[in-house]
XYZ file of C-alpha atoms in Angstrom:
431
model
C -25.832 53.944 6.389
C -28.889 52.737 8.289
C -31.106 54.933 10.394
C -33.246 54.188 13.427
C -36.347 56.231 14.359
C -36.793 56.253 18.099
C -40.377 55.641 19.245
C -41.441 58.120 21.996
C -42.668 56.536 25.213
C -46.170 57.720 26.372
C -45.853 56.501 29.990
C -43.170 56.431 32.632
C -40.474 53.919 31.750
C -40.996 50.706 33.861
C -38.805 47.762 32.965
C -36.643 44.926 34.161
C -33.656 44.695 31.771
C -30.757 42.321 31.211
C -27.646 43.824 29.663
C -24.655 41.945 28.138
C -21.296 41.362 29.865
C -18.850 44.187 30.398
C -16.525 44.875 27.501
C -13.824 46.073 29.826
C -13.970 42.961 31.958
C -14.392 40.621 28.962
C -11.275 41.786 27.128
C -9.125 41.863 30.286
C -10.306 38.284 31.103
C -9.369 37.113 27.612
C -5.889 38.481 27.964
C -5.349 37.134 31.482
C -6.672 33.680 30.474
C -4.306 33.616 27.472
C -1.357 34.450 29.745
C -2.422 31.910 32.469
C -0.782 28.572 33.039
C -3.678 26.350 31.797
C -7.166 26.410 30.414
C -9.590 29.033 31.740
C -13.377 29.152 31.309
C -14.981 32.595 31.004
C -18.703 32.817 31.556
C -21.017 35.716 30.745
C -18.680 36.881 27.936
C -19.751 39.878 25.902
C -19.900 39.098 22.196
C -19.541 42.320 20.195
C -17.273 43.862 17.543
C -14.589 44.592 20.154
C -14.555 41.190 21.872
C -14.714 39.333 18.557
C -11.636 41.184 17.331
C -9.887 40.190 20.549
C -10.917 36.507 20.146
C -9.914 36.326 16.540
C -6.584 37.983 17.339
C -5.888 35.275 19.957
C -6.830 32.539 17.432
C -4.497 34.177 14.872
C -1.648 33.974 17.412
C -2.205 30.227 17.848
C -4.128 30.122 21.132
C -6.714 27.350 21.486
C -10.208 28.715 22.177
C -13.687 27.201 22.356
C -16.289 29.881 21.705
C -19.978 29.548 22.440
C -21.959 32.700 21.657
C -25.300 31.113 22.469
C -24.347 30.332 26.110
C -21.922 33.284 26.381
C -18.774 31.443 27.278
C -15.275 31.046 26.034
C -12.564 28.587 27.096
C -8.989 29.753 26.551
C -5.966 27.473 26.568
C -3.342 29.523 28.486
C 0.281 29.282 27.548
C 1.853 30.734 30.680
C 3.157 33.893 29.010
C 4.248 32.201 25.808
C 2.690 32.990 22.360
C 2.195 29.834 20.214
C 2.918 31.413 16.880
C 6.130 33.329 16.553
C 5.018 35.179 13.417
C 1.448 36.303 12.761
C -0.805 39.160 11.697
C -3.726 40.316 13.859
C -6.465 42.923 13.297
C -7.763 44.681 16.398
C -10.534 46.530 14.579
C -11.772 49.546 16.509
C -11.115 47.932 19.955
C -8.900 50.215 22.076
C -8.577 47.457 24.685
C -7.386 44.926 22.110
C -5.051 47.422 20.480
C -3.316 48.455 23.740
C -3.344 45.068 25.594
C -2.283 42.853 22.666
C 0.401 45.338 21.505
C 1.956 45.100 24.977
C 1.797 41.301 24.996
C 3.392 41.004 21.577
C 6.063 43.578 22.400
C 7.306 41.514 25.386
C 7.345 38.272 23.428
C 9.938 36.405 21.415
C 8.116 36.825 18.092
C 7.483 39.232 15.183
C 3.989 40.455 14.451
C 1.885 42.761 12.289
C -0.918 44.685 14.107
C -3.693 46.060 11.759
C -6.634 48.232 12.901
C -9.680 50.103 11.665
C -9.477 53.658 10.340
C -11.081 54.797 13.615
C -8.429 53.014 15.717
C -5.681 54.266 13.542
C -6.499 57.869 14.733
C -6.448 56.999 18.437
C -3.305 57.620 20.512
C -0.769 54.840 20.987
C 2.641 56.648 21.120
C 3.167 56.694 24.873
C 2.685 52.903 24.907
C 4.965 52.345 21.921
C 7.699 54.444 23.610
C 7.406 52.664 26.890
C 7.607 49.214 25.196
C 10.598 50.404 23.115
C 12.378 51.245 26.404
C 11.673 47.669 27.468
C 13.404 46.282 24.389
C 10.717 45.988 21.722
C 11.040 47.615 18.268
C 8.230 49.033 16.146
C 8.037 49.768 12.404
C 5.238 52.216 11.612
C 3.324 51.132 8.469
C 1.458 54.366 8.050
C 1.618 57.315 10.529
C 4.265 57.442 13.220
C 2.909 56.773 16.674
C -0.199 55.038 15.365
C -1.356 51.697 14.171
C -0.767 49.718 11.976
C 2.678 48.550 13.001
C 5.136 45.726 12.796
C 6.514 44.776 16.185
C 9.483 42.642 17.104
C 9.222 41.514 20.720
C 11.924 42.328 23.257
C 12.899 38.669 23.661
C 13.155 38.230 19.902
C 15.524 41.179 19.842
C 17.724 39.243 22.226
C 17.359 41.839 24.975
C 16.725 41.370 28.618
C 13.902 43.928 29.330
C 14.442 46.598 31.923
C 12.483 46.135 35.160
C 11.321 49.777 35.295
C 9.437 51.898 32.788
C 7.829 55.355 32.796
C 4.625 56.345 31.070
C 2.169 59.276 30.761
C -1.478 58.002 31.026
C -3.303 61.355 30.552
C -4.524 60.229 27.081
C -5.578 56.736 28.112
C -5.309 54.671 31.285
C -5.317 51.586 28.949
C -1.578 52.168 28.464
C -0.984 51.403 32.124
C -3.420 48.505 32.173
C -1.553 46.996 29.213
C 1.786 47.184 30.937
C 0.571 45.872 34.237
C -1.325 42.855 32.812
C 1.602 41.716 30.654
C 4.273 42.371 33.268
C 4.302 38.665 34.433
C 5.843 37.896 31.037
C 9.024 39.540 32.345
C 11.123 37.311 34.571
C 12.382 40.266 36.660
C 8.935 41.809 37.259
C 8.126 45.436 36.485
C 7.836 48.816 38.114
C 5.800 51.415 36.280
C 6.367 55.040 37.140
C 3.538 57.453 36.108
C 4.738 60.814 34.821
C 1.336 62.418 34.251
C -0.860 64.322 36.752
C -3.411 61.535 36.473
C -1.942 58.486 38.190
C -4.938 56.179 38.743
C -8.526 55.650 37.792
C -11.438 53.230 37.943
C -10.254 51.158 34.992
C -6.833 50.731 36.595
C -8.637 49.438 39.692
C -10.484 46.895 37.564
C -7.159 45.838 36.099
C -5.484 45.317 39.548
C -8.554 43.546 40.913
C -8.685 41.113 38.011
C -4.929 40.481 38.121
C -5.301 39.434 41.702
C -8.378 37.285 40.900
C -6.247 35.405 38.383
C -3.508 34.946 41.000
C -1.070 37.744 40.271
C -0.137 40.415 42.854
C 0.282 44.065 41.937
C 1.212 46.940 44.332
C 0.328 50.652 43.986
C 2.020 53.368 45.920
C 1.196 56.876 44.733
C 2.638 57.265 41.210
C 4.310 53.844 40.983
C 2.927 50.337 40.306
C 4.917 47.144 41.009
C 4.384 43.618 39.700
C 6.967 41.436 41.533
C 9.214 38.903 39.824
C 7.883 35.379 39.615
C 4.174 36.192 39.350
C 2.005 33.859 37.184
C -1.626 33.809 36.221
C -3.513 30.645 37.181
C -6.247 28.866 35.340
C -9.759 29.337 36.776
C -13.426 29.619 35.875
C -14.364 33.301 35.802
C -17.725 35.125 35.737
C -17.845 38.347 33.652
C -19.769 41.188 35.264
C -22.752 42.690 33.423
C -21.978 45.968 31.638
C -22.772 48.875 33.930
C -22.112 51.351 31.122
C -24.983 49.759 29.230
C -27.195 49.580 32.352
C -26.906 53.358 32.798
C -28.895 54.095 29.621
C -31.874 52.344 31.095
C -31.395 54.022 34.490
C -31.339 57.379 32.688
C -34.589 56.494 30.890
C -36.220 55.989 34.295
C -34.855 59.367 35.433
C -36.318 61.472 32.579
C -39.715 59.785 32.558
C -40.195 59.535 36.310
C -40.214 55.705 35.854
C -38.339 52.749 37.093
C -35.563 50.529 35.804
C -34.163 47.393 37.303
C -31.088 45.917 35.649
C -30.560 42.218 36.440
C -27.368 41.099 38.161
C -25.980 44.669 38.599
C -25.102 44.867 42.280
C -23.179 47.269 44.441
C -20.091 45.016 44.565
C -19.239 45.274 40.809
C -15.840 46.701 39.955
C -16.795 49.054 37.214
C -16.279 52.850 37.575
C -19.607 53.724 35.896
C -21.310 52.785 39.122
C -20.545 56.407 40.034
C -23.232 57.475 37.608
C -25.747 56.214 40.184
C -24.541 58.998 42.473
C -25.232 61.471 39.699
C -28.756 60.083 39.408
C -29.227 60.484 43.087
C -28.307 64.162 42.740
C -30.981 64.442 40.044
C -33.542 63.219 42.574
C -33.617 59.502 41.694
C -34.049 56.787 44.276
C -31.445 53.981 43.951
C -32.202 50.712 45.735
C -30.566 47.309 45.671
C -32.929 44.371 45.210
C -32.336 40.651 45.006
C -32.382 40.758 41.183
C -30.239 43.819 40.805
C -30.012 47.571 41.360
C -33.232 49.543 40.705
C -33.432 53.251 39.900
C -36.716 55.193 40.309
C -36.891 58.585 38.693
C -38.060 61.781 40.237
C -41.802 62.598 40.176
C -42.864 63.479 36.653
C -39.225 63.232 35.535
C -38.511 66.768 36.857
C -34.983 67.504 38.015
C -32.481 70.305 38.133
C -29.079 70.316 36.418
C -25.793 69.645 38.227
C -22.100 70.538 37.996
C -20.043 67.291 38.038
C -16.478 66.089 37.493
C -16.864 62.961 35.344
C -13.108 62.249 34.688
C -13.264 58.864 36.278
C -16.567 57.679 34.653
C -16.424 59.643 31.466
C -18.250 57.080 29.318
C -21.395 58.347 30.939
C -20.761 61.989 29.915
C -22.901 61.431 26.826
C -25.679 59.867 28.835
C -25.856 62.900 31.112
C -25.527 65.241 28.143
C -28.444 63.570 26.398
C -30.838 63.995 29.369
C -29.479 67.451 30.459
C -31.779 69.455 28.125
C -34.732 68.205 30.164
C -33.411 69.623 33.409
C -34.755 72.867 34.853
C -31.250 74.435 35.102
C -27.962 74.138 33.321
C -25.749 71.073 33.567
C -21.925 71.302 33.546
C -19.766 68.190 32.897
C -16.099 68.838 33.760
C -12.621 67.352 33.536
C -13.244 65.135 30.424
C -10.599 66.435 27.952
C -9.350 62.864 27.371
C -12.594 61.831 25.703
C -11.615 64.002 22.694
C -9.217 61.133 21.822
C -11.709 58.256 21.962
C -13.973 56.721 19.284
C -14.794 60.318 18.286
C -13.945 63.688 19.690
C -16.747 63.103 22.114
C -16.945 66.704 23.464
C -17.242 68.042 19.934
C -19.742 65.344 19.008
C -22.001 66.122 21.904
C -21.885 69.812 21.124
C -22.560 69.328 17.489
C -25.562 67.026 17.888
C -27.121 69.008 20.764
C -26.782 72.185 18.750
C -28.443 70.416 15.740
C -31.373 69.528 17.961
C -31.753 73.192 19.018
C -30.091 73.002 22.441
C -27.624 75.788 23.541
C -24.298 74.438 24.606
C -21.077 76.025 25.847
C -17.914 74.114 24.929
C -14.639 74.263 26.839
C -11.374 72.409 26.339
C -12.203 69.932 28.996
C -15.931 70.571 29.664
C -19.404 71.067 28.278
C -22.243 73.125 29.735
C -25.734 72.339 28.522
C -28.635 74.776 28.836
C -32.201 73.508 29.494
C -34.513 73.442 26.508
C -36.877 71.311 24.447
C -34.987 69.507 21.745
C -36.342 69.780 18.186
C -36.881 66.687 15.984
C -33.878 65.821 13.907
C -31.250 63.376 12.722
C -28.428 62.496 15.167
C -25.039 61.886 13.599
C -23.370 59.265 15.780
C -19.882 60.081 14.470
C -19.420 56.265 14.302
C -19.372 56.237 18.056
C -21.426 53.578 19.849
C -21.965 55.659 22.970
C -23.348 58.591 20.952
C -25.862 56.188 19.338
C -27.001 54.648 22.561
C -27.156 57.782 24.786
C -28.762 60.173 22.265
C -31.505 57.654 21.604
C -32.812 58.716 25.065
C -33.846 62.052 23.702
C -36.260 60.269 21.373
C -38.113 58.741 24.292
C -39.562 62.211 25.006
C -39.264 63.969 21.639
C -40.993 62.582 18.594
C -38.990 62.667 15.335
C -35.504 61.776 16.654
C -33.600 59.510 14.260
C -30.151 57.887 14.923
C -27.873 57.716 11.889
C -25.629 54.680 11.599
C -27.231 53.252 14.686
C -25.591 49.878 14.110
C -22.279 51.250 15.341
C -23.546 50.199 18.818
C -22.400 46.703 17.791
C -19.026 47.666 19.222
C -20.350 46.861 22.625
C -24.162 46.260 22.609
C -25.294 44.992 19.264
C -29.033 44.525 20.087
C -29.280 47.668 22.188
C -32.168 49.216 20.212
C -34.159 45.929 20.290
C -33.700 45.768 24.079
C -34.689 49.487 24.543
C -37.829 48.995 22.403
C -38.855 45.875 24.399
C -38.182 47.749 27.653
C -40.388 50.632 26.572
C -43.249 48.178 25.911
C -43.135 46.669 29.437
């Protein structure tokens, strides 16, 4: 595996940065475009491991796509809820969005399909979604471990069944289960009501899903623990602009925070849909100034990068848990990140990964079932094991901006969402 030695910065971070398109928005847009009634053009598309697996899966299913990685756009020939090939094999790689969204689409179809995945994705939870789709008439054959990919799926319509118009699901392990059901609901002639059985009933990614469904012409209603997609809804062809990835922007904002510097990320504005915008409120609590300029949102760090730790519930923007954990040792007081138990089931057990790597760098950490408390201290030089998790690679590189001798093992795993991250970070540090 490759290693990357982070170059310390000798001055306050001061950069204008451009980040790729949002993975969450890109993969939702690809699905909605495929289900739409005619051709859609998607601009600002993220090209990464996850989105390429989504694109190649659609091609394997017979959809007509034009892909331009240079100009960051994709045109998708929508088939109005029909899948061109009735038998096919797809590989979703490590993409949780592709795994959940495409599984739901295939399960509501009139075809028979095989869904393969990476070793990492095979370990991630799928059972609540499988069970919900079975109740709608689909059938699954588990090719390895029950409740996990890979599977063979026979769609509800291929089984000759008229799917029910109501389904229940627990989304405590992943809100992607609900997003998958909602976005594919227009494939059902009678519409769909989804009843949520878990304590968690909504979240920022669900809001993105509902916003995008409406943008593509399909109504969805939310009332407490139920979601309704009425009968007769259809996605309409359109030209759609993908938002820049706020998750990626936050690494540069955090760099400004710990160095007392400044970071402006182009085209990130206060009207974006993504839940990681809430990390800007965390940065404000750390003493940062957040301003919206014509080019994008700018974060200016506290004087000399000095800040105190905070106690924060990050359930709804948990992708930034690792970003905060990486900068927390430089705070003057302890930092507690709470209500994040679900991230144990993501690309890695992210709580365990954070604890392990901070400990390895000499930082005292207290681990709870759903939380992590990080004591202030000066990290020691060392090798960071990314646990094959792109967010570990990108966030823990921030430590190396202040501490000489930080190396990131298997740094290329950031290709899942931001394949030239380390090049962009280096260039930003030179500005």
